[in-house]
Amino acid sequence: DAMVIQNPRYQVTQFGKPVTLSCSQTLNHNVMYWYQQKSSQAPKLLFHYYDKDFNNEADTPDNFQSRRPNTSFCFLDIRSPGLGDAAMYLCATSRGTQNSNQPQHFGDGTRLSIL
Amino acid sequence: GENVEQHPSTLSVQEGDSAVIKCTYSDSASNYFPWYKQELGKRPQLIIDIRSNVGEKKDQRIAVTLNKTAKHFSLHITETQPEDSAVYFCAARTSYGKLTFGQGTILTVHP
């Protein structure tokens, strides 16, 4: 009964070879987030969608892009992965309005390895 | 932007003891403070949260306190069990649900 589903759980790619990670949700939440989490560190927000509005964090590398074709799906595209991009990538969703405080629900993550 | 400091980075307790993890935040506009538990290789799981209009919240063995004036909040786990061993993250929320996480605390509960 997973509500935020990430595929694949493990992804191996070659240095410089584009890779796409996917996230889907059954919660009908309007906000979706992508986080990068490296070993022994806190999750770091890369970007989020508030409905269709895309919000990029200032320090997110240009190498990282995202698409949200509909409410349920969100994709993380890494155009030219470098060794430093090896990490766990977490997708999260929440039901958001400007004045509400709703919890974020995380997926199980995709662990990305770069060869 | 928001900055969240979390202490301690590691915490080791004996089973049955209490554990306390503390966080401070910088942005007085932050109004929502969740705590996540993350076991090795797994997703962060929300264990308790508190909103800025509340000073304390309790759920069985877990409690969170918030001091808005001092801009700090704390997680209290009583009667710890080995299965409580994990990494705990505090976070603070400002606009549009954006969370800023603390650095994490590795809690080890020894049987």
Coordinates of N, CA and C in Angstrom, one line a residue:
Chain A
D1 N 0.8 -1.2 0.0 CA 0.0 0.0 0.0 C 0.9 1.3 0.0
A2 N 2.0 1.2 -0.7 CA 2.9 2.3 -0.8 C 2.2 3.5 -1.4
M3 N 2.3 4.7 -0.9 CA 1.6 5.8 -1.5 C 2.5 6.7 -2.3
V4 N 3.7 6.7 -2.1 CA 4.7 7.4 -2.9 C 5.7 6.3 -3.4
I5 N 5.7 6.1 -4.7 CA 6.4 5.0 -5.3 C 7.5 5.5 -6.1
Q6 N 8.7 5.0 -5.9 CA 9.8 5.4 -6.7 C 10.4 4.2 -7.4
N7 N 10.7 4.5 -8.7 CA 11.3 3.4 -9.5 C 12.5 4.0 -10.3
P8 N 13.5 3.2 -10.4 CA 13.8 1.9 -9.7 C 14.3 2.2 -8.3
R9 N 14.4 1.1 -7.5 CA 15.0 1.3 -6.2 C 16.5 1.5 -6.3
Y10 N 17.1 0.8 -7.2 CA 18.6 1.0 -7.4 C 18.8 1.2 -8.9
Q11 N 19.6 2.2 -9.2 CA 20.0 2.6 -10.6 C 21.5 2.7 -10.7
V12 N 22.0 2.1 -11.7 CA 23.4 2.2 -12.0 C 23.5 2.9 -13.4
T13 N 24.3 3.9 -13.5 CA 24.6 4.5 -14.8 C 26.0 4.8 -15.0
Q14 N 26.4 5.1 -16.2 CA 27.8 5.4 -16.5 C 28.0 6.9 -16.3
F15 N 29.2 7.3 -16.0 CA 29.6 8.7 -16.0 C 29.2 9.4 -17.3
G16 N 28.4 10.4 -17.1 CA 28.0 11.2 -18.3 C 26.8 10.7 -19.0
K17 N 26.3 9.6 -18.7 CA 25.1 9.0 -19.4 C 23.8 9.4 -18.7
P18 N 22.9 10.1 -19.5 CA 21.7 10.6 -18.9 C 20.9 9.5 -18.2
V19 N 20.3 9.9 -17.1 CA 19.4 9.0 -16.3 C 18.2 9.7 -15.8
T20 N 17.1 8.9 -15.8 CA 15.8 9.5 -15.3 C 15.3 8.6 -14.2
L21 N 14.9 9.3 -13.1 CA 14.3 8.6 -11.9 C 12.8 9.0 -11.9
S22 N 12.0 8.1 -11.5 CA 10.6 8.4 -11.5 C 9.9 8.3 -10.1
C23 N 8.9 9.0 -10.0 CA 8.1 9.0 -8.7 C 6.6 9.1 -9.1
S24 N 5.8 8.3 -8.4 CA 4.4 8.4 -8.6 C 3.7 8.4 -7.2
Q25 N 2.5 9.0 -7.2 CA 1.8 9.0 -5.9 C 0.4 8.8 -6.1
T26 N -0.2 8.1 -5.1 CA -1.7 7.8 -5.1 C -2.4 8.7 -4.1
L27 N -1.7 9.7 -3.5 CA -2.3 10.6 -2.5 C -3.1 11.8 -3.0
N28 N -2.9 12.0 -4.3 CA -3.5 13.2 -5.0 C -3.0 14.5 -4.3
H29 N -1.7 14.5 -3.9 CA -1.1 15.7 -3.3 C -0.7 16.6 -4.4
N30 N -0.8 17.9 -4.1 CA -0.5 18.9 -5.2 C 1.0 19.3 -5.2
V31 N 1.7 19.0 -4.1 CA 3.1 19.4 -4.0 C 3.9 18.1 -4.1
M32 N 5.0 18.2 -4.9 CA 5.9 17.1 -5.0 C 7.3 17.6 -4.9
Y33 N 8.2 16.9 -4.3 CA 9.6 17.4 -4.0 C 10.6 16.3 -4.4
W34 N 11.7 16.8 -4.8 CA 12.9 15.9 -5.0 C 14.0 16.3 -4.1
Y35 N 14.5 15.3 -3.3 CA 15.6 15.5 -2.4 C 16.8 14.7 -2.9
Q36 N 18.0 15.1 -2.6 CA 19.2 14.3 -2.7 C 19.7 14.1 -1.3
Q37 N 20.0 12.8 -1.0 CA 20.6 12.5 0.3 C 21.9 11.7 0.1
K38 N 23.0 12.3 0.6 CA 24.2 11.5 0.5 C 24.5 10.9 1.9
S39 N 25.4 9.9 1.9 CA 25.6 9.1 3.1 C 25.8 10.0 4.3
S40 N 25.1 9.7 5.4 CA 25.3 10.3 6.7 C 24.9 11.8 6.7
Q41 N 24.2 12.2 5.7 CA 23.7 13.6 5.6 C 22.2 13.7 5.6
A42 N 21.8 14.9 5.8 CA 20.3 15.2 5.8 C 19.9 15.3 4.3
P43 N 18.6 15.0 4.1 CA 18.1 15.2 2.7 C 18.2 16.7 2.3
K44 N 18.6 16.9 1.1 CA 18.8 18.3 0.6 C 17.8 18.5 -0.6
L45 N 17.0 19.5 -0.4 CA 16.0 19.8 -1.4 C 16.6 20.3 -2.7
L46 N 16.2 19.6 -3.8 CA 16.7 20.0 -5.2 C 15.7 21.0 -5.8
F47 N 14.4 20.6 -5.8 CA 13.3 21.4 -6.4 C 12.0 20.9 -5.9
H48 N 11.0 21.6 -6.1 CA 9.6 21.1 -5.9 C 8.6 21.7 -6.8
Y49 N 7.5 21.0 -7.0 CA 6.4 21.5 -7.8 C 5.3 21.8 -6.9
Y50 N 4.8 23.1 -7.0 CA 3.6 23.4 -6.3 C 2.5 23.5 -7.4
D51 N 1.7 22.5 -7.4 CA 0.8 22.2 -8.6 C 1.7 22.2 -9.8
K52 N 1.5 23.0 -10.8 CA 2.4 22.9 -12.0 C 3.6 23.9 -11.9
D53 N 3.6 24.7 -10.9 CA 4.7 25.7 -10.7 C 6.0 25.0 -10.2
F54 N 7.0 25.2 -11.0 CA 8.3 24.6 -10.7 C 9.1 25.6 -9.9
N55 N 9.7 25.1 -8.8 CA 10.6 25.9 -7.9 C 11.9 25.2 -7.8
N56 N 12.9 25.9 -8.3 CA 14.3 25.3 -8.2 C 15.0 26.0 -7.1
E57 N 15.8 25.1 -6.3 CA 16.6 25.7 -5.3 C 17.8 26.4 -5.9
A58 N 18.3 27.4 -5.3 CA 19.3 28.3 -5.9 C 20.6 27.5 -6.1
D59 N 20.9 26.5 -5.3 CA 22.2 25.8 -5.4 C 22.0 24.4 -6.1
T60 N 20.9 24.2 -6.7 CA 20.7 22.9 -7.5 C 21.5 23.0 -8.8
P61 N 22.4 22.1 -9.1 CA 23.1 22.2 -10.3 C 22.2 22.1 -11.6
D62 N 22.7 22.8 -12.6 CA 21.9 22.8 -13.9 C 21.8 21.4 -14.5
N63 N 22.6 20.6 -14.1 CA 22.6 19.2 -14.5 C 21.3 18.4 -14.1
F64 N 20.6 19.0 -13.2 CA 19.4 18.3 -12.6 C 18.2 19.1 -13.2
Q65 N 17.2 18.3 -13.7 CA 16.0 18.9 -14.3 C 14.9 18.0 -13.8
S66 N 13.7 18.5 -13.9 CA 12.5 17.8 -13.5 C 11.3 18.0 -14.4
R67 N 10.5 17.1 -14.4 CA 9.2 17.2 -15.2 C 8.1 16.6 -14.3
R68 N 6.9 17.3 -14.5 CA 5.7 16.8 -13.8 C 4.6 16.8 -14.8
P69 N 4.4 15.7 -15.6 CA 3.4 15.7 -16.6 C 2.0 15.7 -16.1
N70 N 1.8 15.3 -14.9 CA 0.4 15.3 -14.3 C 0.6 15.3 -12.8
T71 N -0.6 15.3 -12.1 CA -0.5 15.3 -10.6 C 0.2 14.2 -10.0
S72 N 0.1 13.0 -10.6 CA 0.5 11.8 -10.0 C 2.0 11.5 -10.3
F73 N 2.6 12.0 -11.3 CA 4.0 11.6 -11.7 C 4.9 12.8 -11.7
C74 N 6.1 12.5 -11.3 CA 7.2 13.5 -11.3 C 8.5 12.7 -11.7
F75 N 9.3 13.4 -12.5 CA 10.6 12.8 -12.9 C 11.8 13.6 -12.6
L76 N 12.8 13.0 -12.3 CA 14.1 13.7 -12.1 C 15.1 13.2 -13.2
D77 N 15.5 14.2 -14.0 CA 16.4 13.9 -15.1 C 17.8 14.4 -14.7
I78 N 18.8 13.6 -14.8 CA 20.2 14.0 -14.6 C 20.9 13.9 -15.9
R79 N 21.2 15.0 -16.5 CA 21.7 15.1 -17.9 C 23.0 14.4 -18.1
S80 N 23.9 14.7 -17.2 CA 25.3 14.2 -17.4 C 25.9 13.9 -16.0
P81 N 25.5 12.7 -15.5 CA 25.8 12.4 -14.1 C 27.4 12.4 -13.9
G82 N 27.8 13.0 -12.8 CA 29.2 12.9 -12.4 C 29.3 12.0 -11.2
L83 N 30.5 11.7 -10.8 CA 30.7 10.8 -9.6 C 30.1 11.4 -8.4
G84 N 30.1 12.7 -8.3 CA 29.5 13.4 -7.1 C 28.0 13.3 -7.0
D85 N 27.4 12.8 -8.1 CA 25.9 12.7 -8.1 C 25.4 11.4 -7.5
A86 N 26.3 10.5 -7.2 CA 25.9 9.2 -6.5 C 25.3 9.5 -5.2
A87 N 24.1 9.1 -5.0 CA 23.4 9.4 -3.8 C 22.1 8.7 -3.8
M88 N 21.3 8.8 -2.7 CA 19.9 8.4 -2.6 C 19.1 9.6 -3.0
Y89 N 18.1 9.4 -3.9 CA 17.2 10.4 -4.3 C 15.8 10.1 -3.8
L90 N 15.3 11.0 -3.0 CA 14.0 10.8 -2.4 C 13.0 11.7 -3.0
C91 N 11.8 11.2 -3.3 CA 10.7 11.9 -3.7 C 9.7 12.1 -2.5
A92 N 9.1 13.2 -2.4 CA 8.1 13.4 -1.3 C 6.9 14.2 -1.8
T93 N 5.8 14.0 -1.1 CA 4.6 14.7 -1.5 C 4.0 15.3 -0.3
S94 N 3.2 16.4 -0.5 CA 2.4 16.9 0.6 C 1.2 17.6 0.0
R95 N 0.2 17.8 0.8 CA -1.0 18.6 0.4 C -0.7 20.0 0.9
G96 N -0.5 20.9 0.0 CA -0.1 22.3 0.4 C -1.0 23.4 0.0
T97 N -1.2 24.3 0.9 CA -1.8 25.6 0.5 C -0.9 26.6 1.2
Q98 N -1.0 27.8 0.9 CA 0.0 28.8 1.4 C 0.0 28.9 2.9
N99 N -1.1 28.6 3.5 CA -1.2 28.8 5.0 C -1.3 27.5 5.8
S100 N -1.2 26.4 5.1 CA -1.4 25.1 5.8 C -0.1 24.5 6.1
N101 N 0.0 23.6 7.0 CA 1.2 22.9 7.4 C 0.8 21.4 7.4
Q102 N 1.1 20.8 6.3 CA 0.8 19.4 6.1 C 2.1 18.6 6.0
P103 N 2.1 17.4 6.6 CA 3.4 16.6 6.5 C 3.7 16.2 5.1
Q104 N 5.0 15.9 5.0 CA 5.6 15.4 3.7 C 5.7 13.9 3.9
H105 N 5.3 13.2 2.8 CA 5.3 11.7 2.8 C 6.4 11.3 1.8
F106 N 7.4 10.5 2.2 CA 8.5 10.2 1.4 C 8.3 8.8 0.7
G107 N 8.9 8.7 -0.4 CA 9.0 7.4 -1.1 C 10.3 6.7 -0.5
D108 N 10.5 5.4 -1.0 CA 11.6 4.6 -0.5 C 12.9 5.0 -1.1
G109 N 12.9 5.9 -2.1 CA 14.1 6.4 -2.6 C 14.7 5.5 -3.8
T110 N 15.5 6.2 -4.6 CA 16.3 5.5 -5.6 C 17.7 5.7 -5.3
R111 N 18.5 4.6 -5.1 CA 19.9 4.8 -4.8 C 20.6 4.8 -6.2
L112 N 21.3 5.8 -6.5 CA 22.0 6.0 -7.8 C 23.4 5.8 -7.6
S113 N 24.0 4.9 -8.4 CA 25.4 4.7 -8.5 C 26.0 5.1 -9.8
I114 N 27.2 5.6 -9.8 CA 27.8 6.1 -11.1 C 29.1 5.3 -11.3
L115 N 29.2 4.7 -12.5 CA 30.4 3.9 -12.8 C 31.4 4.7 -13.6
Chain B
G1 N 17.9 32.5 4.1 CA 17.0 31.3 4.3 C 17.1 30.7 5.7
E2 N 16.3 29.7 5.8 CA 16.2 29.0 7.1 C 17.5 28.2 7.4
N3 N 17.9 28.1 8.6 CA 19.0 27.3 9.0 C 18.6 26.5 10.3
V4 N 18.8 25.2 10.3 CA 18.4 24.4 11.4 C 19.7 23.7 11.9
E5 N 19.9 23.8 13.2 CA 21.0 23.2 13.9 C 20.5 22.1 14.8
Q6 N 21.1 20.9 14.7 CA 20.6 19.8 15.5 C 21.8 19.2 16.3
H7 N 21.4 18.9 17.6 CA 22.4 18.3 18.5 C 21.8 17.3 19.4
P8 N 22.5 16.2 19.8 CA 23.9 15.9 19.4 C 23.9 15.2 18.1
S9 N 25.0 15.0 17.5 CA 25.1 14.3 16.3 C 25.0 12.8 16.5
T10 N 25.5 12.3 17.7 CA 25.3 10.9 18.0 C 24.9 10.9 19.5
L11 N 24.0 9.9 19.8 CA 23.5 9.7 21.1 C 23.4 8.2 21.4
S12 N 24.0 7.8 22.5 CA 24.0 6.4 22.9 C 23.3 6.3 24.3
V13 N 22.3 5.4 24.4 CA 21.6 5.3 25.7 C 21.4 3.8 25.9
Q14 N 21.1 3.5 27.2 CA 20.8 2.1 27.5 C 19.2 2.0 27.4
E15 N 18.9 0.8 27.0 CA 17.4 0.4 26.9 C 16.7 0.9 28.2
G16 N 15.6 1.5 28.0 CA 14.8 2.0 29.1 C 15.0 3.4 29.5
D17 N 16.2 4.0 29.1 CA 16.5 5.4 29.4 C 15.8 6.3 28.5
S18 N 15.8 7.6 28.8 CA 15.2 8.6 27.9 C 16.3 9.1 27.0
A19 N 15.8 9.6 25.8 CA 16.7 10.3 24.9 C 16.1 11.6 24.5
V20 N 17.0 12.6 24.4 CA 16.5 14.0 24.0 C 17.4 14.5 22.9
I21 N 16.8 15.0 21.9 CA 17.5 15.6 20.7 C 17.0 17.0 20.6
K22 N 17.9 18.0 20.4 CA 17.5 19.4 20.4 C 17.8 20.0 19.0
C23 N 16.9 20.9 18.6 CA 17.1 21.7 17.4 C 16.8 23.1 17.6
T24 N 17.6 24.0 16.9 CA 17.3 25.4 16.8 C 17.1 25.8 15.4
Y25 N 16.3 26.8 15.2 CA 16.0 27.3 13.8 C 16.2 28.8 13.8
S26 N 16.4 29.4 12.6 CA 16.8 30.8 12.5 C 15.6 31.7 12.1
D27 N 14.7 31.1 11.3 CA 13.7 32.0 10.6 C 12.4 32.0 11.5
S28 N 12.1 33.1 12.1 CA 11.0 33.3 12.9 C 9.6 33.0 12.2
A29 N 9.7 33.0 10.9 CA 8.4 32.7 10.1 C 8.2 31.2 10.0
S30 N 9.1 30.4 10.4 CA 8.9 28.9 10.4 C 7.7 28.6 11.3
N31 N 6.8 27.7 10.8 CA 5.6 27.5 11.6 C 5.2 26.0 11.7
Y32 N 6.1 25.1 11.3 CA 5.8 23.7 11.3 C 7.1 23.0 11.5
F33 N 7.1 22.0 12.5 CA 8.3 21.4 12.8 C 8.1 19.9 13.0
P34 N 8.5 19.1 11.9 CA 8.3 17.7 12.0 C 9.6 17.0 12.4
W35 N 9.5 15.8 12.9 CA 10.6 14.9 13.2 C 10.5 13.6 12.4
Y36 N 11.6 13.3 11.8 CA 11.6 12.1 11.0 C 12.6 11.1 11.5
K37 N 12.2 9.8 11.4 CA 13.1 8.7 11.8 C 13.5 8.0 10.5
Q38 N 14.8 7.7 10.4 CA 15.3 7.0 9.2 C 16.2 5.9 9.5
E39 N 15.7 4.7 9.2 CA 16.5 3.5 9.4 C 17.4 3.3 8.2
L40 N 18.5 2.6 8.3 CA 19.5 2.4 7.3 C 18.8 1.9 6.0
G41 N 19.0 2.7 4.9 CA 18.6 2.3 3.6 C 17.1 2.5 3.4
K42 N 16.4 3.1 4.4 CA 14.9 3.3 4.2 C 14.5 4.7 4.2
R43 N 13.3 4.9 3.9 CA 12.7 6.3 3.8 C 12.7 7.0 5.1
P44 N 12.8 8.3 5.1 CA 12.5 9.0 6.4 C 11.0 8.9 6.7
Q45 N 10.7 8.6 7.9 CA 9.3 8.4 8.3 C 8.9 9.4 9.4
L46 N 7.8 10.1 9.2 CA 7.4 11.1 10.1 C 6.9 10.4 11.4
I47 N 7.5 10.8 12.5 CA 7.1 10.2 13.8 C 6.3 11.1 14.7
I48 N 6.5 12.4 14.5 CA 5.7 13.4 15.3 C 6.0 14.8 14.7
D49 N 5.0 15.7 14.8 CA 5.2 17.0 14.3 C 4.5 18.0 15.2
I50 N 4.9 19.2 15.2 CA 4.2 20.3 16.0 C 4.1 21.5 15.2
R51 N 3.0 22.2 15.4 CA 2.8 23.5 14.8 C 3.0 24.6 15.7
S52 N 3.2 25.8 15.1 CA 3.8 26.9 16.0 C 2.8 27.4 17.0
N53 N 1.5 27.0 16.9 CA 0.5 27.5 17.9 C 0.4 26.6 19.1
V54 N 1.3 25.6 19.1 CA 1.3 24.6 20.2 C 2.6 24.5 20.8
G55 N 2.7 24.3 22.2 CA 4.0 24.3 22.9 C 4.5 22.9 23.1
E56 N 3.6 21.9 23.1 CA 4.0 20.5 23.4 C 3.0 19.6 22.8
K57 N 3.5 18.4 22.3 CA 2.7 17.4 21.8 C 3.3 16.0 22.1
K58 N 2.4 15.1 22.5 CA 2.9 13.8 22.9 C 2.1 12.7 22.2
D59 N 2.9 11.6 21.9 CA 2.3 10.5 21.2 C 3.0 9.2 21.8
Q60 N 2.4 8.6 22.8 CA 2.9 7.5 23.5 C 4.2 7.8 24.1
R61 N 5.3 7.2 23.6 CA 6.6 7.4 24.2 C 7.4 8.6 23.6
I62 N 6.8 9.2 22.7 CA 7.4 10.3 22.0 C 6.7 11.6 22.3
A63 N 7.5 12.6 22.5 CA 7.0 14.0 22.8 C 7.9 15.0 22.1
V64 N 7.3 16.1 21.7 CA 8.0 17.2 21.1 C 7.6 18.5 21.9
T65 N 8.6 19.3 22.2 CA 8.3 20.6 22.8 C 8.8 21.7 21.9
L66 N 8.2 22.9 21.9 CA 8.5 24.0 21.0 C 8.6 25.2 21.9
N67 N 9.7 26.0 21.7 CA 9.8 27.3 22.4 C 10.0 28.3 21.2
K68 N 8.9 29.0 20.9 CA 9.0 29.9 19.7 C 9.9 31.1 20.0
T69 N 9.9 31.6 21.3 CA 10.7 32.7 21.6 C 12.2 32.5 21.5
A70 N 12.6 31.3 21.9 CA 14.0 30.9 21.8 C 14.3 30.3 20.5
K71 N 13.3 30.0 19.7 CA 13.4 29.3 18.4 C 14.2 28.0 18.6
H72 N 13.7 27.1 19.5 CA 14.2 25.8 19.5 C 13.1 24.8 19.9
F73 N 13.3 23.6 19.4 CA 12.3 22.5 19.7 C 13.1 21.2 19.9
S74 N 12.5 20.3 20.7 CA 13.2 19.1 21.1 C 12.3 17.9 21.0
L75 N 13.0 16.8 20.8 CA 12.3 15.5 20.7 C 12.7 14.7 22.0
H76 N 11.7 14.1 22.6 CA 11.9 13.3 23.8 C 11.4 11.9 23.6
I77 N 12.2 11.0 23.8 CA 11.8 9.6 23.7 C 12.0 8.9 25.0
T78 N 10.9 8.4 25.6 CA 11.0 7.8 26.9 C 11.0 6.3 26.7
E79 N 11.6 5.6 27.8 CA 11.6 4.1 27.8 C 12.1 3.6 26.4
T80 N 13.3 4.0 26.1 CA 13.8 3.6 24.8 C 14.0 2.1 24.6
Q81 N 13.8 1.7 23.4 CA 13.9 0.3 23.0 C 15.0 0.2 21.9
P82 N 15.6 -1.0 21.7 CA 16.6 -1.2 20.7 C 16.0 -0.8 19.3
E83 N 14.7 -1.0 19.0 CA 14.2 -0.7 17.7 C 14.0 0.8 17.5
D84 N 14.3 1.6 18.5 CA 14.3 3.1 18.4 C 15.6 3.5 17.7
S85 N 16.6 2.6 17.6 CA 17.9 3.0 17.1 C 17.7 3.3 15.6
A86 N 18.2 4.5 15.2 CA 18.0 5.0 13.8 C 18.6 6.4 13.8
V87 N 18.5 7.0 12.6 CA 18.9 8.4 12.5 C 17.6 9.3 12.6
Y88 N 17.7 10.3 13.4 CA 16.5 11.2 13.6 C 16.9 12.6 13.0
F89 N 15.9 13.1 12.2 CA 16.1 14.4 11.7 C 15.0 15.3 12.1
C90 N 15.4 16.5 12.6 CA 14.4 17.5 12.8 C 14.3 18.4 11.5
A91 N 13.2 19.1 11.4 CA 13.1 20.0 10.2 C 12.2 21.2 10.6
A92 N 12.4 22.3 9.9 CA 11.5 23.5 10.0 C 11.0 23.9 8.7
R93 N 9.7 24.3 8.7 CA 9.1 24.6 7.4 C 8.7 26.1 7.4
T94 N 9.0 26.7 6.2 CA 8.6 28.1 6.0 C 7.5 28.1 4.9
S95 N 7.8 28.6 3.8 CA 6.7 28.8 2.8 C 6.5 27.6 1.9
Y96 N 5.3 27.3 1.4 CA 5.0 26.3 0.4 C 5.5 24.9 0.8
G97 N 5.6 24.6 2.1 CA 6.0 23.3 2.5 C 7.5 23.0 2.4
K98 N 8.3 23.9 2.1 CA 9.7 23.7 2.0 C 10.3 23.4 3.4
L99 N 10.9 22.2 3.5 CA 11.5 21.9 4.8 C 13.0 22.1 4.7
T100 N 13.6 22.6 5.8 CA 15.0 22.6 6.0 C 15.3 21.6 7.1
F101 N 16.2 20.7 6.9 CA 16.5 19.6 7.8 C 17.7 20.0 8.7
G102 N 17.7 19.4 9.9 CA 18.9 19.4 10.7 C 19.8 18.4 10.2
Q103 N 21.0 18.3 10.8 CA 22.1 17.5 10.3 C 21.9 16.0 10.7
G104 N 20.9 15.7 11.6 CA 20.7 14.3 12.0 C 21.3 13.9 13.2
T105 N 20.7 13.0 14.0 CA 21.3 12.4 15.2 C 21.2 10.9 15.1
I106 N 22.3 10.3 15.2 CA 22.4 8.8 15.2 C 22.1 8.4 16.6
L107 N 20.9 7.7 16.8 CA 20.6 7.2 18.2 C 20.8 5.7 18.2
T108 N 21.6 5.3 19.2 CA 21.8 3.9 19.4 C 21.3 3.5 20.8
V109 N 20.4 2.6 20.9 CA 19.9 2.1 22.1 C 20.5 0.7 22.4
H110 N 21.2 0.6 23.5 CA 21.9 -0.7 23.8 C 21.0 -1.5 24.7
P111 N 20.8 -2.8 24.3 CA 20.0 -3.7 25.1 C 20.6 -3.9 26.5

